[in-house]
GROMACS .gro file of C-alpha atoms in nm:
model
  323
    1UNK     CA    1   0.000   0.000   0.000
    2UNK     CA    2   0.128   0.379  -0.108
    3UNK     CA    3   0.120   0.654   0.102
    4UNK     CA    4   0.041   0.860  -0.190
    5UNK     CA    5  -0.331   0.802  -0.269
    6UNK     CA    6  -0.627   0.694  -0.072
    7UNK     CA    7  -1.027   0.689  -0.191
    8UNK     CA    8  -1.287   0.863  -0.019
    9UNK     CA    9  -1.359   0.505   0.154
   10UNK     CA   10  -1.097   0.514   0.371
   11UNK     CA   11  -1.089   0.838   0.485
   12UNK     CA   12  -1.299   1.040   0.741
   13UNK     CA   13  -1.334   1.383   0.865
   14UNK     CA   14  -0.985   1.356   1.090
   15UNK     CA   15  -0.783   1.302   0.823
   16UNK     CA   16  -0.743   1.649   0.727
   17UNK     CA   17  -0.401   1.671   0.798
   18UNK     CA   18  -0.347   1.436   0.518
   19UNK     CA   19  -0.644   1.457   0.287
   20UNK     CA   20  -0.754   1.830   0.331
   21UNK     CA   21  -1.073   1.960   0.411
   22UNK     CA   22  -1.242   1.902   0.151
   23UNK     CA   23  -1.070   1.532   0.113
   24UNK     CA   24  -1.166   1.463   0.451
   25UNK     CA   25  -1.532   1.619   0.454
   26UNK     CA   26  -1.621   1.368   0.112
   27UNK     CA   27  -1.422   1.045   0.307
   28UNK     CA   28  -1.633   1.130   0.648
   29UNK     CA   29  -2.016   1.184   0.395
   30UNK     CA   30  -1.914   0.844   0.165
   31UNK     CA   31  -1.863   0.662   0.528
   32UNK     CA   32  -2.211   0.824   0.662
   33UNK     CA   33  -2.344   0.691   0.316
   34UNK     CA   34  -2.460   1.005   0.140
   35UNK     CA   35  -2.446   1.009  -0.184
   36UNK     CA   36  -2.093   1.147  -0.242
   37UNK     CA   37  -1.996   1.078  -0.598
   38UNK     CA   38  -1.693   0.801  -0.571
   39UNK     CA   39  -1.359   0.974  -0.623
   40UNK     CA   40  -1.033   0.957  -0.408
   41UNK     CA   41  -0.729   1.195  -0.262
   42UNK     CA   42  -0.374   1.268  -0.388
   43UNK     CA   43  -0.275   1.291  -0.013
   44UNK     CA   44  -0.087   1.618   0.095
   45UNK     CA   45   0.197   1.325   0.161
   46UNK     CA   46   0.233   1.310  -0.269
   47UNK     CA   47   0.325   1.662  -0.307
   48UNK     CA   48   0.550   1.708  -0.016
   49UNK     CA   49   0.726   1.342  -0.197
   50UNK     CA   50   0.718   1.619  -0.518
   51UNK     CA   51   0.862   1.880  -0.361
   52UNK     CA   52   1.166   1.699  -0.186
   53UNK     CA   53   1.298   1.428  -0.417
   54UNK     CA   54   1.230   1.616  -0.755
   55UNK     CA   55   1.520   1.777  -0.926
   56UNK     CA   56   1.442   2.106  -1.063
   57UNK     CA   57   1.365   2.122  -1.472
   58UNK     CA   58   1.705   2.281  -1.530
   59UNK     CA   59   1.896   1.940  -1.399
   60UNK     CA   60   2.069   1.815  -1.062
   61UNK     CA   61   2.315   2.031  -0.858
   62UNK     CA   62   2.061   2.330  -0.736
   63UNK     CA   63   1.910   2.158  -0.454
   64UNK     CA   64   1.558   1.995  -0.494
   65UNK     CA   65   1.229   2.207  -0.585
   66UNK     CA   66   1.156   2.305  -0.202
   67UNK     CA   67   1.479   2.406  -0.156
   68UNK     CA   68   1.447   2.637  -0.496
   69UNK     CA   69   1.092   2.759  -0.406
   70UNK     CA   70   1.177   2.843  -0.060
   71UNK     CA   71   1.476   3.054  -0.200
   72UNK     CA   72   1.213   3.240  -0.425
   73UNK     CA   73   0.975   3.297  -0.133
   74UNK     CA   74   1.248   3.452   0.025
   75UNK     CA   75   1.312   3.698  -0.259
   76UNK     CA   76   0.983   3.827  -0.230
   77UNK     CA   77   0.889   4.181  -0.070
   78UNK     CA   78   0.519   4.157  -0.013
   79UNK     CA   79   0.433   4.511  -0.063
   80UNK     CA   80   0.555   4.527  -0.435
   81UNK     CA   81   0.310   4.346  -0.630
   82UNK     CA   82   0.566   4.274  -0.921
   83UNK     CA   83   0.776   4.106  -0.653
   84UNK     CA   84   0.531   3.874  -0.600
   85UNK     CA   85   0.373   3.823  -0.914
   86UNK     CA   86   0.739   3.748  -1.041
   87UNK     CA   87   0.778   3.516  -0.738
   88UNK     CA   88   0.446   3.301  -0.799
   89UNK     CA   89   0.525   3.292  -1.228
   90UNK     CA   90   0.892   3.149  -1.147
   91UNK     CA   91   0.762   2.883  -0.881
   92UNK     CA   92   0.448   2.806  -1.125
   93UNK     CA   93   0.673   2.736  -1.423
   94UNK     CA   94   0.946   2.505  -1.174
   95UNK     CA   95   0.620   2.270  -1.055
   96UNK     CA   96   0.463   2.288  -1.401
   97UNK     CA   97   0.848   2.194  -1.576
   98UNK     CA   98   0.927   1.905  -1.343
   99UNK     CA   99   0.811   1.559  -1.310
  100UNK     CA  100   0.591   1.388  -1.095
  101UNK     CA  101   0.822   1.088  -0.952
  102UNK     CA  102   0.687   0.732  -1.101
  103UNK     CA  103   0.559   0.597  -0.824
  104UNK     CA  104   0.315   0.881  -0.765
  105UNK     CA  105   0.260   0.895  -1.136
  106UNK     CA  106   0.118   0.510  -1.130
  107UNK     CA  107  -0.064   0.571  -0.782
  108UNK     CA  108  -0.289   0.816  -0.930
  109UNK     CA  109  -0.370   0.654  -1.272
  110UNK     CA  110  -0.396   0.296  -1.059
  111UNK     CA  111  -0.694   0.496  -0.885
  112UNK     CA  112  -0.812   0.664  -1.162
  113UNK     CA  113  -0.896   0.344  -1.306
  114UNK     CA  114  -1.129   0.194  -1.048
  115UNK     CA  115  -1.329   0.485  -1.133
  116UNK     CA  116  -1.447   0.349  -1.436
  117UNK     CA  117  -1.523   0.717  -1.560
  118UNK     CA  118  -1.476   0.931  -1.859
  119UNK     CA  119  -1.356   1.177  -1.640
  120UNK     CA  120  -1.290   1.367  -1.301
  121UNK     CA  121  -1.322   1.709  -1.120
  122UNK     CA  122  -0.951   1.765  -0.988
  123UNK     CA  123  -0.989   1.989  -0.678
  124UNK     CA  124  -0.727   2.152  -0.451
  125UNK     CA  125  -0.803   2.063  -0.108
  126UNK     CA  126  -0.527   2.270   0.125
  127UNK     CA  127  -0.450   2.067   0.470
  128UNK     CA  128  -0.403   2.342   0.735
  129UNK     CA  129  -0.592   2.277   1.025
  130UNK     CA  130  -0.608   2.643   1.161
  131UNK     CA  131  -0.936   2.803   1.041
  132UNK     CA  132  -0.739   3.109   0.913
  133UNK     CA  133  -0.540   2.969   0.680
  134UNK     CA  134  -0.791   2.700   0.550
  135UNK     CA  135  -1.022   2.965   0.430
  136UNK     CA  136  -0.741   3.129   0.231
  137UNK     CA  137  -0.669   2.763   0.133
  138UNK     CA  138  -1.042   2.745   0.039
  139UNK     CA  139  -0.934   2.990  -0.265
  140UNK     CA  140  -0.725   2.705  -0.428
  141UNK     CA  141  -0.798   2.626  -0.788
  142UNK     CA  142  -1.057   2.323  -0.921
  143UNK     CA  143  -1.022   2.199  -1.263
  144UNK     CA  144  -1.389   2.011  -1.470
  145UNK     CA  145  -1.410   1.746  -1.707
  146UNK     CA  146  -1.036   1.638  -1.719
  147UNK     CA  147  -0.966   1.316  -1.891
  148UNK     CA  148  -0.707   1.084  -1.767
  149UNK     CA  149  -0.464   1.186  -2.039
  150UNK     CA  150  -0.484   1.529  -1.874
  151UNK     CA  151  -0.489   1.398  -1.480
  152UNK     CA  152  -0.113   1.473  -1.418
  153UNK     CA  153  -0.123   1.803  -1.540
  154UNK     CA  154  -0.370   1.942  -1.359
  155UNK     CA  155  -0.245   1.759  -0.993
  156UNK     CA  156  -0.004   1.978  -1.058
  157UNK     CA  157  -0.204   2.295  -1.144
  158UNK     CA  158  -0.338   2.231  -0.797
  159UNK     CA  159  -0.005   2.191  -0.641
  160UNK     CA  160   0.103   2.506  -0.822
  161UNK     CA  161  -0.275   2.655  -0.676
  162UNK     CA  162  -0.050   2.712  -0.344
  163UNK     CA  163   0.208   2.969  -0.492
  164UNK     CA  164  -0.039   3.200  -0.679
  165UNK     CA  165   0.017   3.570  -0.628
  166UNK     CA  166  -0.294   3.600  -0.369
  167UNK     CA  167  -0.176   3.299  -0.168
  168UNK     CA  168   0.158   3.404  -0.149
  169UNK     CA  169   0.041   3.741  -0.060
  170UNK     CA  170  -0.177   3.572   0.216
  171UNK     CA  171   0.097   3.415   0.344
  172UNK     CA  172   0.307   3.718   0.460
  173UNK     CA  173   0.001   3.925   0.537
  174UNK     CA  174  -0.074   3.644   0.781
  175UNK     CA  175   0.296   3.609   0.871
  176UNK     CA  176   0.244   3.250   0.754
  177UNK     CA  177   0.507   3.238   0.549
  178UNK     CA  178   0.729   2.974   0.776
  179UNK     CA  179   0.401   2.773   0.877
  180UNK     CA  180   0.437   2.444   0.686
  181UNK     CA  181   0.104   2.438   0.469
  182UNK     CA  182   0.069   2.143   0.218
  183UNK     CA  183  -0.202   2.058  -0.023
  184UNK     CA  184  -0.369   1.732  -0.134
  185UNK     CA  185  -0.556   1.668  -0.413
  186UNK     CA  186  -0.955   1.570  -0.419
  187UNK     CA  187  -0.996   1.339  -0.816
  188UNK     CA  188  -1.374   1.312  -0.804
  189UNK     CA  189  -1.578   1.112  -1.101
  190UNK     CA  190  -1.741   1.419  -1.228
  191UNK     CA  191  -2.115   1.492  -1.209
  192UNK     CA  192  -2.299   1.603  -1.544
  193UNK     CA  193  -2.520   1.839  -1.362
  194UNK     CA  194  -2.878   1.947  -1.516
  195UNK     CA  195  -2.938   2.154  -1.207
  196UNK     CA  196  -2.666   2.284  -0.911
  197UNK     CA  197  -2.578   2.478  -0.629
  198UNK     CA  198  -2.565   2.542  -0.309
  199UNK     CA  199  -2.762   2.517   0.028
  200UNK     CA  200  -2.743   2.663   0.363
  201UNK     CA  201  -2.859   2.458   0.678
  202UNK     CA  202  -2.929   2.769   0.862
  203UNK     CA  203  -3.066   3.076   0.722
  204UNK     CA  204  -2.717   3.258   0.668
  205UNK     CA  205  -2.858   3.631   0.633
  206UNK     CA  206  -3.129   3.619   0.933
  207UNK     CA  207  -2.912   3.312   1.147
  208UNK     CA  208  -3.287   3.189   1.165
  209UNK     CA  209  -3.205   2.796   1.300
  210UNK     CA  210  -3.545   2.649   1.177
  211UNK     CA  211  -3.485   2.819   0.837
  212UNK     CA  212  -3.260   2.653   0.535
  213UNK     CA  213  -3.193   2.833   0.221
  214UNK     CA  214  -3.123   2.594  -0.089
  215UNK     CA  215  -2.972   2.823  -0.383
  216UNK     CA  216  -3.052   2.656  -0.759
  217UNK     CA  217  -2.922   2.710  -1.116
  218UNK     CA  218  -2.886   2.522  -1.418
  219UNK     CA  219  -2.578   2.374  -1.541
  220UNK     CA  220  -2.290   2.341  -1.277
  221UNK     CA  221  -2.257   2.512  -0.948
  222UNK     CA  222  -1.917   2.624  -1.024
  223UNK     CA  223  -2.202   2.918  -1.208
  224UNK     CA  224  -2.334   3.027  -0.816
  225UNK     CA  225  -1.999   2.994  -0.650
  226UNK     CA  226  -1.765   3.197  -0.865
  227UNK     CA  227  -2.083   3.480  -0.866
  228UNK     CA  228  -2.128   3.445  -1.241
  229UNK     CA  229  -2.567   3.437  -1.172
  230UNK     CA  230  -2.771   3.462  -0.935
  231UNK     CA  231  -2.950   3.121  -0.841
  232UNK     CA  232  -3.318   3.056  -0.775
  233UNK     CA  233  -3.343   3.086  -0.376
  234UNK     CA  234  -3.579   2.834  -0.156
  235UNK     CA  235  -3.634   2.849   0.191
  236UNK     CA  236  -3.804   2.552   0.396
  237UNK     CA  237  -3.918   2.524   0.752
  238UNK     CA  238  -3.649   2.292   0.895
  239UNK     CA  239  -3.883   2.108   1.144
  240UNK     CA  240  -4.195   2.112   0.917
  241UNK     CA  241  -4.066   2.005   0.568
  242UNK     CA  242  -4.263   2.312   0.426
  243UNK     CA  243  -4.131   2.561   0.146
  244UNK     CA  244  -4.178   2.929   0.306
  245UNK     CA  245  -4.080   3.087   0.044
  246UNK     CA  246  -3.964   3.038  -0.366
  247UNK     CA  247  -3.787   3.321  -0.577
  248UNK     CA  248  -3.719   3.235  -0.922
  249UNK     CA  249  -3.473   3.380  -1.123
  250UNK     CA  250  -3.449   3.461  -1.523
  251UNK     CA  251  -3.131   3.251  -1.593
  252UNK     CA  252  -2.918   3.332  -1.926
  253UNK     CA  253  -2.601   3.153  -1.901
  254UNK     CA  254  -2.492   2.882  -1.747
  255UNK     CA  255  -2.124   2.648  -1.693
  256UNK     CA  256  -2.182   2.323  -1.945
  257UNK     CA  257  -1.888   2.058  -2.060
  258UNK     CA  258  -1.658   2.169  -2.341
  259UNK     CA  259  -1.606   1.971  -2.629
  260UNK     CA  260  -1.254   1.726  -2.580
  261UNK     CA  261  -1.270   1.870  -2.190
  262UNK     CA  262  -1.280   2.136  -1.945
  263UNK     CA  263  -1.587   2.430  -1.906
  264UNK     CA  264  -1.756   2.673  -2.097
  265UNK     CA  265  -2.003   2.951  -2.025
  266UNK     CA  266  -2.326   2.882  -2.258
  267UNK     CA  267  -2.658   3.048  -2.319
  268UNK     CA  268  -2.946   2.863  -2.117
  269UNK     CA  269  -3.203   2.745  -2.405
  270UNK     CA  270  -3.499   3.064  -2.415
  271UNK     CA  271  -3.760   2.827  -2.309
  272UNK     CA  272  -3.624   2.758  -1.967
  273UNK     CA  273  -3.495   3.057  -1.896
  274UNK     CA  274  -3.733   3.127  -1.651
  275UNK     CA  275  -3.790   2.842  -1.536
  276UNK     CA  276  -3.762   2.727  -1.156
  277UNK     CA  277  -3.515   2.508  -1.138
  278UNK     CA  278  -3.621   2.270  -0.891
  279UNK     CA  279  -3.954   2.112  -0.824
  280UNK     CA  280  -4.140   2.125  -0.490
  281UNK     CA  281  -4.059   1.758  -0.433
  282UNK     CA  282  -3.655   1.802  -0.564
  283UNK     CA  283  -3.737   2.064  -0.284
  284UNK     CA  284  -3.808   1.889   0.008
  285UNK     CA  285  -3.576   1.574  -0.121
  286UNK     CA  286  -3.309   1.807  -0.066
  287UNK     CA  287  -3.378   1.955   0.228
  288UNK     CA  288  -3.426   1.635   0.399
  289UNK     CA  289  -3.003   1.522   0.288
  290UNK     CA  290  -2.941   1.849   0.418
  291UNK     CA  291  -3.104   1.802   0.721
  292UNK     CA  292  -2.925   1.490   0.754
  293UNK     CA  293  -2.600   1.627   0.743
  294UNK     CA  294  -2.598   1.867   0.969
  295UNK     CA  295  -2.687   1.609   1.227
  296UNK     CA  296  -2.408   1.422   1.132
  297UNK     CA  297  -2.161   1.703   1.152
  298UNK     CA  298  -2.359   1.855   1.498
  299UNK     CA  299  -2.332   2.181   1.305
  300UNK     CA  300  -2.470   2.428   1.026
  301UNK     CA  301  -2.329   2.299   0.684
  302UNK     CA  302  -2.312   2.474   0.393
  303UNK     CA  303  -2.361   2.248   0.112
  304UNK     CA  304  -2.303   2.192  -0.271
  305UNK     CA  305  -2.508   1.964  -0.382
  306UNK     CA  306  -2.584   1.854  -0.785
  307UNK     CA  307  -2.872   1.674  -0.947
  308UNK     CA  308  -2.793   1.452  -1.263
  309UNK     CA  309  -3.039   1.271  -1.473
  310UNK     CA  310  -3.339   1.310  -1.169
  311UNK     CA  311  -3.071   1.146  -0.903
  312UNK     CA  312  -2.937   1.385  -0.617
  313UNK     CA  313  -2.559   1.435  -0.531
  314UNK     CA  314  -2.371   1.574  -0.286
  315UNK     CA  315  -2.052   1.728  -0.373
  316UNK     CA  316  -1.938   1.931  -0.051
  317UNK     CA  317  -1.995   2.009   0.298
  318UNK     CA  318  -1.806   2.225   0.544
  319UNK     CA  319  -1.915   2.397   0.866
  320UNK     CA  320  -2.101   2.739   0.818
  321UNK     CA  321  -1.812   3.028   0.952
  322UNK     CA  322  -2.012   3.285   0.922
  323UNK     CA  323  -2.269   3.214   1.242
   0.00000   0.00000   0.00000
């Protein structure tokens, strides 16, 4: 057995010190038996492996790539913006140039193939415990529709997520800079989403605790998250499985599949435009997951959630920080 790779099967919500938070959220909701589509975790363990036994692109005798990154880190003055930018471009190109060692390499297609997908959302998922630096980690980059051919590259994009000029900026600002922070990787078969988004176990705007909001759009949530449209907004009476209150929203674009892989922003067809985007009873269905996982976590969740062909999907769950 590696120490590189583990699926969402054997992992649970303490393992974020190895899997991430969101690794560690989608091992702990596969274990409760939600319905967490299957997927697994480059563990932080892979790129910290990366980092010390890689020579950099340019050959042997400069030291491996931490030793190199940490030297450009050190460079940087965190009040010039061109400092940093030229800072996070150099250690981009050095993860991007070098190669993933072999037995990483065959960890994470070995995995891949169990999946028996076409192919995979490739998520950062940062492994800081403190709160502070997890929600900076939280900005990390997520790639859609990647295709095994593609898998390596885009562990790495993740890895490289780490160094971009906002996290490195982060990472002074917070005097972070010599705090060891390491990222694993969440591969996750992806979800072909007709309908998306996001919902809150407890009303987030009024902190009303017998009061869920469940946020809708077509096409994939990636659409509510980013900001890109405003969703369809539905709130239901947590203890009476009633819908208070429905607001539906003209919807023009939405995030669909590119051809050959990866995401596009589309025009919603004009006869659904104003559509709502989920029925009464995908309503209440909903709700009741939701419901379900906040007991298990003993706290308000805030949720993605997807539905694909009329079956429901959960995609993500962390604690509510806002409360």
């Amino acid at each position: 057995m590696n120490n590189f790779v583990l699926p969402f099967t054997k992992l649970k919500k303490k393992d974020v010190g190895i899997a991430g938070g969101k690794g560690a959220s989608l091992g702990e909701m596969t274990q409760a038996k939600l319905s967490v589509p299957p997927g697994y975790v480059v563990l932080a363990s892979a790129f910290d492996s990366f980092l010390n036994d890689t020579p950099p692109p340019a050959g042997p005798g400069q030291g491996d790539l931490n030793v190199l990154i940490e030297a450009e880190l050190n460079k940087v003055n965190y009040q010039d913006v061109n400092s940093i930018d030229k800072a996070s471009n150099v250690i981009n190109d050095m993860i991007m140039d070098s190669n993933v060692p072999k037995p990483i390499e065959e960890a994470i297609h070995k995995e891949f193939k169990k999946l028996k997908c076409k192919w995979v959302a490739v998520r950062s998922s940062a492994t800081a415990e403190d709160s502070s630096i997890a929600s900076w980690a939280g900005e990390l980059d997520t790639f859609l529709y990647i295709y095994e051919k593609n898998l390596i590259t885009n562990v790495k994009k993740c890895w490289a997520s780490l160094f971009t000029p906002r996290a490195i900026f982060y990472r002074f600002e917070k005097k972070l800079h010599k705090v060891s922070v390491s990222v694993a990787v969440v591969i996750q078969k992806m979800i072909d989403s007709e309908v998306s988004g996001v919902a809150f176990s407890v009303h987030p705007v009024t902190e009303d605790y017998n009061q869920m909001i469940i946020e809708a759009g077509f096409g994939l949530g990636e659409a509510i998250v980013s900001g890109i449209i405003t969703p369809d907004s539905y709130i239901v009476h947590k203890k009476e499985g009633t819908i208070l209150d429905i607001n539906i929203v003209k919807q023009e674009k939405q995030i669909i599949m590119k051809k050959g892989g990866g995401s596009v922003l589309k025009s919603v067809a004009k006869n659904i435009q104003e559509k709502q985007k989920l029925t009464g009873k995908e309503i209440i269905e909903l709700a009741e997951v939701i419901k379900k996982i906040e007991k298990h976590y003993k706290c308000p969740q805030d949720v993605e959630w997807a539905y694909s062909k009329n079956k429901l999907y959960i995609l993500q769950s962390r604690p509510i920080t806002t409360l």
